[in-house]
Coordinates of C-alpha atoms in Angstrom, one line a residue:
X1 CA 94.7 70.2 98.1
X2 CA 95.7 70.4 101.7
X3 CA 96.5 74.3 102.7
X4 CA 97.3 73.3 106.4
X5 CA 100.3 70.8 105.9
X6 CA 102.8 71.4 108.6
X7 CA 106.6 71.6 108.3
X8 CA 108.2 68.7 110.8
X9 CA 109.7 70.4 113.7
X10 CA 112.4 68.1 113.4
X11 CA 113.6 69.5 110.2
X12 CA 113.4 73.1 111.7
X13 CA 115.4 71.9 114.7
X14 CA 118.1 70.3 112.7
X15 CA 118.4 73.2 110.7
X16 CA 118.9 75.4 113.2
X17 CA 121.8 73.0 114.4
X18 CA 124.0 72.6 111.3
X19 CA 125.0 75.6 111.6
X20 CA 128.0 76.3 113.4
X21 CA 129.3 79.7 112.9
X22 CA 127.2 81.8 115.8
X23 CA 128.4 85.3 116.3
X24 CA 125.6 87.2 117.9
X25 CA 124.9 87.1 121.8
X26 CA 123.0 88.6 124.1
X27 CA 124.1 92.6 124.1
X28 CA 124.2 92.0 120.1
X29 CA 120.8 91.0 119.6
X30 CA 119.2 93.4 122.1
X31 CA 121.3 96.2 120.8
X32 CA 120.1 95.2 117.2
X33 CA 116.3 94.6 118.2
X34 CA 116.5 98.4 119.5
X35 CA 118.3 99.7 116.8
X36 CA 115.2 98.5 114.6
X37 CA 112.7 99.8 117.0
X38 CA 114.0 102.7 118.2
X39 CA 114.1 105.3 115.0
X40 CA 111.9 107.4 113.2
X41 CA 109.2 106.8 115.2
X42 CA 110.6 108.5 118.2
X43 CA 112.5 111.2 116.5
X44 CA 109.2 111.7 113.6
X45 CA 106.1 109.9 114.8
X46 CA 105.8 111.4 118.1
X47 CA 105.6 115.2 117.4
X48 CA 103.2 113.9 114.0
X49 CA 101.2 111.9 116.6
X50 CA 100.8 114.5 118.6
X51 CA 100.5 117.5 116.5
X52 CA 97.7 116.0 114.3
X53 CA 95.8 113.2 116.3
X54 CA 96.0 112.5 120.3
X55 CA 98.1 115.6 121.6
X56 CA 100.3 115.3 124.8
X57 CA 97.8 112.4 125.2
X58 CA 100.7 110.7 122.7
X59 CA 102.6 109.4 125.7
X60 CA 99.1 107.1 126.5
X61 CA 99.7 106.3 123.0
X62 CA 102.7 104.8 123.4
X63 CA 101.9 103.1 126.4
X64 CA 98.8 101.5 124.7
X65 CA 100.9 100.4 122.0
X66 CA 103.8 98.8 124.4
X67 CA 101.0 96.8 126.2
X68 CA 100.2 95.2 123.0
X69 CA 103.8 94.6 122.1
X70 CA 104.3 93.2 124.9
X71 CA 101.8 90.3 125.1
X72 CA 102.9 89.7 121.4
X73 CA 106.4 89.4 122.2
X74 CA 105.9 87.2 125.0
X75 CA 104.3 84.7 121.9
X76 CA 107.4 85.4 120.3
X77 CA 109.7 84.5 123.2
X78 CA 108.3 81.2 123.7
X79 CA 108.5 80.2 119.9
X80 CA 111.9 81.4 119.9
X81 CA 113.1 79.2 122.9
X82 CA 111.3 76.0 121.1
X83 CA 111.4 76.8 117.4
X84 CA 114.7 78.3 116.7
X85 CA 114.7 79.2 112.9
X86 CA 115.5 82.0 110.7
X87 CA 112.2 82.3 109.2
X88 CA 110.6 83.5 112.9
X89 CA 107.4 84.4 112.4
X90 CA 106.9 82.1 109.1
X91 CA 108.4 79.3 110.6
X92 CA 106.6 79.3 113.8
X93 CA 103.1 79.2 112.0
X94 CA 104.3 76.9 109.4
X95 CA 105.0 74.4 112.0
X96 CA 101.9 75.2 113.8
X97 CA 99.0 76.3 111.6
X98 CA 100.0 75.1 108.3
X99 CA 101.5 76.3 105.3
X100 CA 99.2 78.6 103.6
X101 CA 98.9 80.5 106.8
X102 CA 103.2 80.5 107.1
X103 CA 102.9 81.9 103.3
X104 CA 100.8 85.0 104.2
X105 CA 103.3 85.6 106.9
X106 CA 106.2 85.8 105.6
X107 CA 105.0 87.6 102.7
X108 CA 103.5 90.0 104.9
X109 CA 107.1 89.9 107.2
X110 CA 109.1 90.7 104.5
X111 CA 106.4 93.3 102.7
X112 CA 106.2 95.2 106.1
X113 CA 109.9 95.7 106.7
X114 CA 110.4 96.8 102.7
X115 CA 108.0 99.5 103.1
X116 CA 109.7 100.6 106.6
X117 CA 113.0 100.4 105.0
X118 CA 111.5 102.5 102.0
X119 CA 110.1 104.9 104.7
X120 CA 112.4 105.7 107.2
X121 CA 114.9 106.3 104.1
X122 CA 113.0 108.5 103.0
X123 CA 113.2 110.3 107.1
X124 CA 116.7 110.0 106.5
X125 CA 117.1 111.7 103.9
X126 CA 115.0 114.7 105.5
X127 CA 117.4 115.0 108.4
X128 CA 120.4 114.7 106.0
X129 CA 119.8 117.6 104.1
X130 CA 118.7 119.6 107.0
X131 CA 121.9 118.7 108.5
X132 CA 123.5 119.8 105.2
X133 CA 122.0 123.1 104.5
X134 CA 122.7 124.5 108.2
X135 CA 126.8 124.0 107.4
X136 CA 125.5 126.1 104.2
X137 CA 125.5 123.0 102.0
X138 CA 122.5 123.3 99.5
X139 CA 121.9 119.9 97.5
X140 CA 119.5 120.9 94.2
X141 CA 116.0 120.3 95.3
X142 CA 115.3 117.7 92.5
X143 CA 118.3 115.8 93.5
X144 CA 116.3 115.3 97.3
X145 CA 112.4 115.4 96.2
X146 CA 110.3 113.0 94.4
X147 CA 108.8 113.2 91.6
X148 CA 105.2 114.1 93.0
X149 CA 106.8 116.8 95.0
X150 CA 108.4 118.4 91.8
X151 CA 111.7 116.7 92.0
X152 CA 113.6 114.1 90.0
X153 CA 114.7 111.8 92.8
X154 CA 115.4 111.8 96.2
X155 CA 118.8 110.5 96.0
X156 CA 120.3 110.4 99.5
X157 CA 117.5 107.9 100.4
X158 CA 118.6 105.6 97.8
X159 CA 121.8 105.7 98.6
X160 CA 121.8 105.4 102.4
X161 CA 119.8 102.4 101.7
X162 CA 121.9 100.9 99.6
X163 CA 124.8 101.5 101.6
X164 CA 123.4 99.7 104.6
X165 CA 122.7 96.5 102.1
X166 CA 126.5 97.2 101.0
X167 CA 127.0 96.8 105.2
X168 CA 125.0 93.8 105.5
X169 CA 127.0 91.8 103.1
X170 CA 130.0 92.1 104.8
X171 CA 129.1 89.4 107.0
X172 CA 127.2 89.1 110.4
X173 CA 130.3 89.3 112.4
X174 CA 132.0 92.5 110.9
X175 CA 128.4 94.2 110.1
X176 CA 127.8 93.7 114.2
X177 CA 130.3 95.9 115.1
X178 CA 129.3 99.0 112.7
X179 CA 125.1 98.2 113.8
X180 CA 126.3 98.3 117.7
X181 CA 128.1 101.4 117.2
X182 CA 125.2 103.3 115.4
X183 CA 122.7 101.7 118.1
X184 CA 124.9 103.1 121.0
X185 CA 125.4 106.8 119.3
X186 CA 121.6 106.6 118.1
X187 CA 120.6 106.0 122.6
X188 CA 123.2 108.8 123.6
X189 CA 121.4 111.3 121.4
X190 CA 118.1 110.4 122.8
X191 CA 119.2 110.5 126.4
X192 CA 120.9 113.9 125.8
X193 CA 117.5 115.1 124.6
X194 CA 116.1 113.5 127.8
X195 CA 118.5 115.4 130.0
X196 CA 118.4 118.4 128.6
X197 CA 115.0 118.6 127.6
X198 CA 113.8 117.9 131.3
X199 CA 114.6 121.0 132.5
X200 CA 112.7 123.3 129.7
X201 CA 109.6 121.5 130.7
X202 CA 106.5 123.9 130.9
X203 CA 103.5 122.6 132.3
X204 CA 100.8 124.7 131.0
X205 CA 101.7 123.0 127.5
X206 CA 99.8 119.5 129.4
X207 CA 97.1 121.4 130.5
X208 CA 94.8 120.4 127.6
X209 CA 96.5 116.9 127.7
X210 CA 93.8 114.9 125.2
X211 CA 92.8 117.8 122.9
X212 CA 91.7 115.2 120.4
X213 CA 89.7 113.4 123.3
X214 CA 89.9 109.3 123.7
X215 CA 89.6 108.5 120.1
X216 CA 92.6 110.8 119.2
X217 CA 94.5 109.0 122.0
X218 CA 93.5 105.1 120.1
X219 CA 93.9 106.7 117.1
X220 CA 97.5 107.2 118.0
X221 CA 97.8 104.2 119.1
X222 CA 97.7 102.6 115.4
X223 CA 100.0 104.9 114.4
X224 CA 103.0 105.2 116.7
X225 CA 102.9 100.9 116.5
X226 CA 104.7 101.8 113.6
X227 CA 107.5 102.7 116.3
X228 CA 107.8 99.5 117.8
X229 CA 107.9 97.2 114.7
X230 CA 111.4 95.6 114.1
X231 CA 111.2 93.5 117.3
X232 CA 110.6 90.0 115.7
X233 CA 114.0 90.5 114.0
X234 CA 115.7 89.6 116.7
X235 CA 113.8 85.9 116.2
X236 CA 115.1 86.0 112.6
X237 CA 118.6 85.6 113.7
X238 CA 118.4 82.4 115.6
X239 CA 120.9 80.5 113.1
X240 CA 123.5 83.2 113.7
X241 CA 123.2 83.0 117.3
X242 CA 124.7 81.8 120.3
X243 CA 122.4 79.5 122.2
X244 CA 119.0 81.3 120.8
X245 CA 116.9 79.0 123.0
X246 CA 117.8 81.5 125.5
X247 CA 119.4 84.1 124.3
X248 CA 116.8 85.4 121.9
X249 CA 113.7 85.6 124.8
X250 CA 115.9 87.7 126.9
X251 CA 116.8 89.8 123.7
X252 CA 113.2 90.2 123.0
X253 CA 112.3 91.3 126.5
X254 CA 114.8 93.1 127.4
X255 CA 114.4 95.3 124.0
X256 CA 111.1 96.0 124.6
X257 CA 111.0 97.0 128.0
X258 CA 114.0 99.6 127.3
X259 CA 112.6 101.3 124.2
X260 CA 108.7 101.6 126.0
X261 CA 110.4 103.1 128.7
X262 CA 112.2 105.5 126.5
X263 CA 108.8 106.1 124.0
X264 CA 107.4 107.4 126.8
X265 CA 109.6 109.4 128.3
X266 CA 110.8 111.2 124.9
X267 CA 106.8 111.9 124.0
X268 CA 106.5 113.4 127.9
X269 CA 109.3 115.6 127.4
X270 CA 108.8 116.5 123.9
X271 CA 105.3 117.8 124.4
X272 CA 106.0 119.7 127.9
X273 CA 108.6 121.8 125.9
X274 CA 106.6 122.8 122.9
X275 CA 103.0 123.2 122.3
X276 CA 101.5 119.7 120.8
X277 CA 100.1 122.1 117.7
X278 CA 103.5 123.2 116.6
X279 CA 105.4 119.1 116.3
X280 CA 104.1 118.1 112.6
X281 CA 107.4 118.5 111.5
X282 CA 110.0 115.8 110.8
X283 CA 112.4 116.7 113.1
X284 CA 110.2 117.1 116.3
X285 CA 112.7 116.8 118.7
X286 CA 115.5 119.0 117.3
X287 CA 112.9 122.0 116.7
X288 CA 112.1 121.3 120.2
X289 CA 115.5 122.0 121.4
X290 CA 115.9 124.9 119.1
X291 CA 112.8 126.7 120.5
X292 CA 114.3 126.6 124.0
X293 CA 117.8 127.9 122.3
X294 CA 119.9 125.1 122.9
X295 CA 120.6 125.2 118.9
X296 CA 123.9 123.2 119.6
X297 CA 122.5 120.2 121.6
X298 CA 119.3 120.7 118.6
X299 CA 123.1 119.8 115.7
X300 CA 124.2 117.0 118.1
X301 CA 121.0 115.4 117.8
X302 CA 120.3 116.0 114.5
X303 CA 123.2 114.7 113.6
X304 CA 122.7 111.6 116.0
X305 CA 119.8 110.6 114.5
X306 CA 121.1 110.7 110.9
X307 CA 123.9 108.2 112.0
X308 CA 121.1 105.8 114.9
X309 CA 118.1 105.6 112.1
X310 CA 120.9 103.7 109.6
X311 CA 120.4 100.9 112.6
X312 CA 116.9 100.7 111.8
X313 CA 117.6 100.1 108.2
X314 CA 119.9 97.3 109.2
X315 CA 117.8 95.1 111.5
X316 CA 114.5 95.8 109.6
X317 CA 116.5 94.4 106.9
X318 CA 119.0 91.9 108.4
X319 CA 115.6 90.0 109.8
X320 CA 113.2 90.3 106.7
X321 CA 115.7 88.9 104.7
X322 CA 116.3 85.9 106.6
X323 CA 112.3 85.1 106.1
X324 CA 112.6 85.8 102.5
X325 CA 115.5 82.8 103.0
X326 CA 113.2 80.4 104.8
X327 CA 110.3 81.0 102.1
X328 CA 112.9 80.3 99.5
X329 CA 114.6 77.4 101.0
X330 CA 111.2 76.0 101.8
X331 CA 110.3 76.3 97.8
X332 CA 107.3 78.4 98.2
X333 CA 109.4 81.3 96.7
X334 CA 112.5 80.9 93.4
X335 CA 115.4 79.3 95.0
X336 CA 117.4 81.8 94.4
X337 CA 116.6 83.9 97.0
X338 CA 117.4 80.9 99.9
X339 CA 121.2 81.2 98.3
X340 CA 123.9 82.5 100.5
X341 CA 127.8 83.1 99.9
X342 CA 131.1 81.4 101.7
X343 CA 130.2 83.3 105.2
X344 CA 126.2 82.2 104.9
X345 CA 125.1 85.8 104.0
X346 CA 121.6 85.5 101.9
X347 CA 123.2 88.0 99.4
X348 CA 120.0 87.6 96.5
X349 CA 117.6 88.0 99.3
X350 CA 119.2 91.6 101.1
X351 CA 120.0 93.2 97.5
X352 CA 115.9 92.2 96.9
X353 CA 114.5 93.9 99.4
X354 CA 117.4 97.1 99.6
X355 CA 116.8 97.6 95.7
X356 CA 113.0 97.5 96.4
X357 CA 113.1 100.3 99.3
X358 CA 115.3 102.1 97.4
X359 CA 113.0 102.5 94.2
X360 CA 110.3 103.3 96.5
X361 CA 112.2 105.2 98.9
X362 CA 113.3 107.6 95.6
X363 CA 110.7 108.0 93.9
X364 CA 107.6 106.9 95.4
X365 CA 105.5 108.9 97.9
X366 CA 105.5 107.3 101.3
X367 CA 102.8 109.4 102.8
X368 CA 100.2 106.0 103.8
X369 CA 103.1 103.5 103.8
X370 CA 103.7 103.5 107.1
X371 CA 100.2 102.5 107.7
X372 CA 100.5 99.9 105.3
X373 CA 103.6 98.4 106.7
X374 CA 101.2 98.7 110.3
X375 CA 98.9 96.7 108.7
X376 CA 101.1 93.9 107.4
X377 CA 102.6 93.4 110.6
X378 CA 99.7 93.7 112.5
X379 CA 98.4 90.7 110.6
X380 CA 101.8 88.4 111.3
X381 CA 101.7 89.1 114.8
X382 CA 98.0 88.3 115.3
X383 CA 98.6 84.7 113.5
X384 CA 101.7 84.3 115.5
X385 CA 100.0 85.1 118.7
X386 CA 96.9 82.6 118.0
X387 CA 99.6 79.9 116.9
X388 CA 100.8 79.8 120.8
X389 CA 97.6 78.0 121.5
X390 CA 97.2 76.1 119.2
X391 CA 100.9 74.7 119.1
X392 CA 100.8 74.2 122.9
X393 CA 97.9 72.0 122.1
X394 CA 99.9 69.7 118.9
X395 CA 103.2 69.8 120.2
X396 CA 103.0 70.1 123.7
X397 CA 106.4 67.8 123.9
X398 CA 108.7 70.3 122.8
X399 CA 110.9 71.4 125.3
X400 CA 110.5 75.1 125.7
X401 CA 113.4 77.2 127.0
X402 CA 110.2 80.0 127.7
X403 CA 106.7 79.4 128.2
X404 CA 104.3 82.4 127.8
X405 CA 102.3 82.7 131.0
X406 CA 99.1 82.8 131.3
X407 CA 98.2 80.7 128.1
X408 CA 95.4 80.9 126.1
X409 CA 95.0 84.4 128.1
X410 CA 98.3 86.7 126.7
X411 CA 98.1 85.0 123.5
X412 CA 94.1 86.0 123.4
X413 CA 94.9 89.6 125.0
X414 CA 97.9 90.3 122.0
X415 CA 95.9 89.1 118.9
X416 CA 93.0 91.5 120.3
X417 CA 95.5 93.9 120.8
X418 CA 96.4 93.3 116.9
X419 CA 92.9 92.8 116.5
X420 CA 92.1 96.2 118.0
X421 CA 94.9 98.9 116.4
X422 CA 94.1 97.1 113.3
X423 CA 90.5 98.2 113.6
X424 CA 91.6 102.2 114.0
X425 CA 93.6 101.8 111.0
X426 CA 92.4 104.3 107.7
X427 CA 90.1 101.9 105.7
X428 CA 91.5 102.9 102.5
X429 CA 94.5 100.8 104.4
X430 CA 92.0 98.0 104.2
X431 CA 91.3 97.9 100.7
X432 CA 95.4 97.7 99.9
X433 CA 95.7 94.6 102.2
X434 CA 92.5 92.8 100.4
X435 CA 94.2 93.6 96.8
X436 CA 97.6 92.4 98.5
X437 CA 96.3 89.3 99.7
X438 CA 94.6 88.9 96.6
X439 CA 97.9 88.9 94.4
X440 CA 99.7 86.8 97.2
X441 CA 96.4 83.7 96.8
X442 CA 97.3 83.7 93.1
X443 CA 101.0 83.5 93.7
X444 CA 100.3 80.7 96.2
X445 CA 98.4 78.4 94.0
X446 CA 99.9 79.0 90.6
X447 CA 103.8 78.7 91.9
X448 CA 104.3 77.7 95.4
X449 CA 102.0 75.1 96.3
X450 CA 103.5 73.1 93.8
X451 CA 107.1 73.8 94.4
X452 CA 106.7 73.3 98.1
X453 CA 109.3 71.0 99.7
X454 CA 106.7 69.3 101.7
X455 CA 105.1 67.9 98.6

């Protein structure tokens, strides 16, 4: 039984080349990768972060977590530029560390983003009917609450979810347009905060700026990752784009760079107008806003973010769906999910993971999924940064349109980044992954390692 069996780059290459209709360039992709960054974890996670674990010491938070994403990304921008392939992060370590490796990854990939999905629904939602009851619209409580909360369902998160699938089958090229425009509205909201939150800035709120000392500050860390992850999707839509070898590093880069800047920033702002003990609440930034008396700008952008966190649902999805196609068309998962319509749209594969985060988004409580989804990640990205290495050392042929500097250094400082926030993680976190990978093993060696192309 050989676990480590590479997929021929070739193949992967050649792949990548028959197809022919590319729609997505440059401003597409970065404007998607920040769309799926850029969400709940600014308008939620930073006043959570701050209330409960690091304080105003949030905004070192954020800065500790972009350092790592940053070191992984740079992995991910030279893969990109060599291995252009749907399946991103799968692909790359298929090619490079072997197959059963490539399984866990995608599994995790495509787990990760179905728990965000789920979760940031569920923020939706929160915002929607908050939205909703201030124009003195009242939906019944067990129409919006789960059933652990005393509820039936919490049907707006269901069905904004569902929606955005409905978006997503459109077609790249007309789903584009509608993800750009909720991307642009989503930044305008964010920099109106920024403008007007500037100026209601009161600096005795930083005077006890790490209340929760160091450890609150790493503990943070792990948590506000959760606000950066939705980056690799942008390597997930290589097929679909014009000339990814290039196109898809400066996506990566450039997304990055823009939504650290803006992390930090928000968290600045957002804890120099209101005490750090009064944020754990799910809309941070608007009760921020409305304890100053701006209540209008506070509507604007609440109203913002219910339209800018749909864009988080679409590239979280648009990218994990495209892994669940590689897995498929590489037999490891039922073919059915590598299937795609007349305009290449992996319909089976985007209705499976939206009907997923829906259920769980519904009816499930989400309260340690993020962490979970932080966890699966975490462990993609540290493979993917360790595969650098060791495919500069197999393949060191391949043309690459980017080359990580620094190797084995940046690859060795991102997967002990990984390494690291995976450490400060809850360890009940730890038990979920070991039954997770568990299941995943068994799945391996009763289905796919004998309905693998390779063999």
């Amino acid at each position: 039984m050989n676990l480590f069996r590479k997929q021929n780059t070739n193949d992967i290459l050649n792949e990548n080349k028959a197809h022919k209709e590319r729609t997505l360039g440059v401003f597409d992709l970065t404007l998607m990768s920040i769309g799926a960054v850029i969400g709940t974890g600014v308008m939620v996670l930073t006043g959570v972060v701050a209330a409960t674990e690091a304080g105003p010491g949030v905004s070192l938070s954020f800065i500790i977590s972009g350092i790592a994403c940053i070191f992984i990304v740079l992995c991910y921008a030279e893969f990109s530029s060599t291995l252009p392939s749907s399946g991103g992060s799968y692909t790359y370590v298929y090619a490079s560390m072997g197959e059963f490796l490539a399984y866990i990854v995608g599994l995790c990939i495509v787990l990760g983003y179905t728990l965000s999905v789920a979760t940031v629904g569920a923020g939706w939602s929160a915002y929607f009917t908050n939205i909703l009851s201030a124009l003195g619209i009242n939906l019944p409580t067990y129409l919006t609450t789960i059933p652990a909360n005393g509820g039936i369902v919490n049907l707006p998160g269901i069905l904004v979810i569902l929606f955005i699938m409905f978006i997503l089958s459109i077609g790249t090229k007309e789903s584009k347009k509608f993800n750009n425009l909720m991307v642009l509205i989503k930044l305008g909201v964010i920099f109106l905060f920024i403008i007007v939150g500037v100026f209601y800035i009161n600096t005795d709120n930083w005077n006890t700026f790490l209340p929760f000392g160091f450890t609150g500050v790493f503990s943070g860390a792990s948590s506000v990752f959760f606000a950066y992850t939705g980056f690799d999707t942008t390597a997930s839509a290589a097929e679909e784009t014009k000339n990814p070898q290039k196109t898809i590093p400066i996506a990566l880069i450039l997304s990055l760079v823009i939504s650290t800047i803006i992390y930090i920033i928000v968290a600045l702002i957002l804890t120099g107008m209101s005490s750090y003990s009064k944020l754990d609440t799910g809309d941070a930034l608007a009760y921020a806003l409305n304890s100053v008396g701006r209540t209008k700008i506070a509507a604007i952008l609440s109203v913002g973010a219910v339209i800018g966190t749909m864009a988080v649902i679409f590239g979280q999805t648009y990218g994990s769906s495209r892994v669940l196609l590689s897995v498929g068309r590489d037999g490891l998962l039922p073919s059915k999910f590598a299937k795609t319509n007349s305009k290449n749209i992996p319909l089976v594969s985007i209705w499976s993971i939206g009907i997923v985060a829906a259920i769980l988004a519904g009816f499930i409580n989400l309260g340690s999924l993020a962490n979970f989804s932080n966890m699966a990640l975490l462990i993609a990205y540290f493979i993917v940064s360790i595969s650098v290495i060791v495919f500069r050392k197999v393949r060191p042929d391949l043309k690459r349109g980017f080359r990580t500097p620094l190797v084995p250094l940046i690859p060795i400082l991102a997967a002990l980044s990984c390494g690291f926030l995976i450490f400060n993680l809850p360890y009940k976190i730890w038990i979920y992954f070991a039954i997770f990978i568990v299941f995943a093993a068994i799945l391996y060696f009763t289905y796919s390692y004998k309905h693998s192309k390779i063999k």
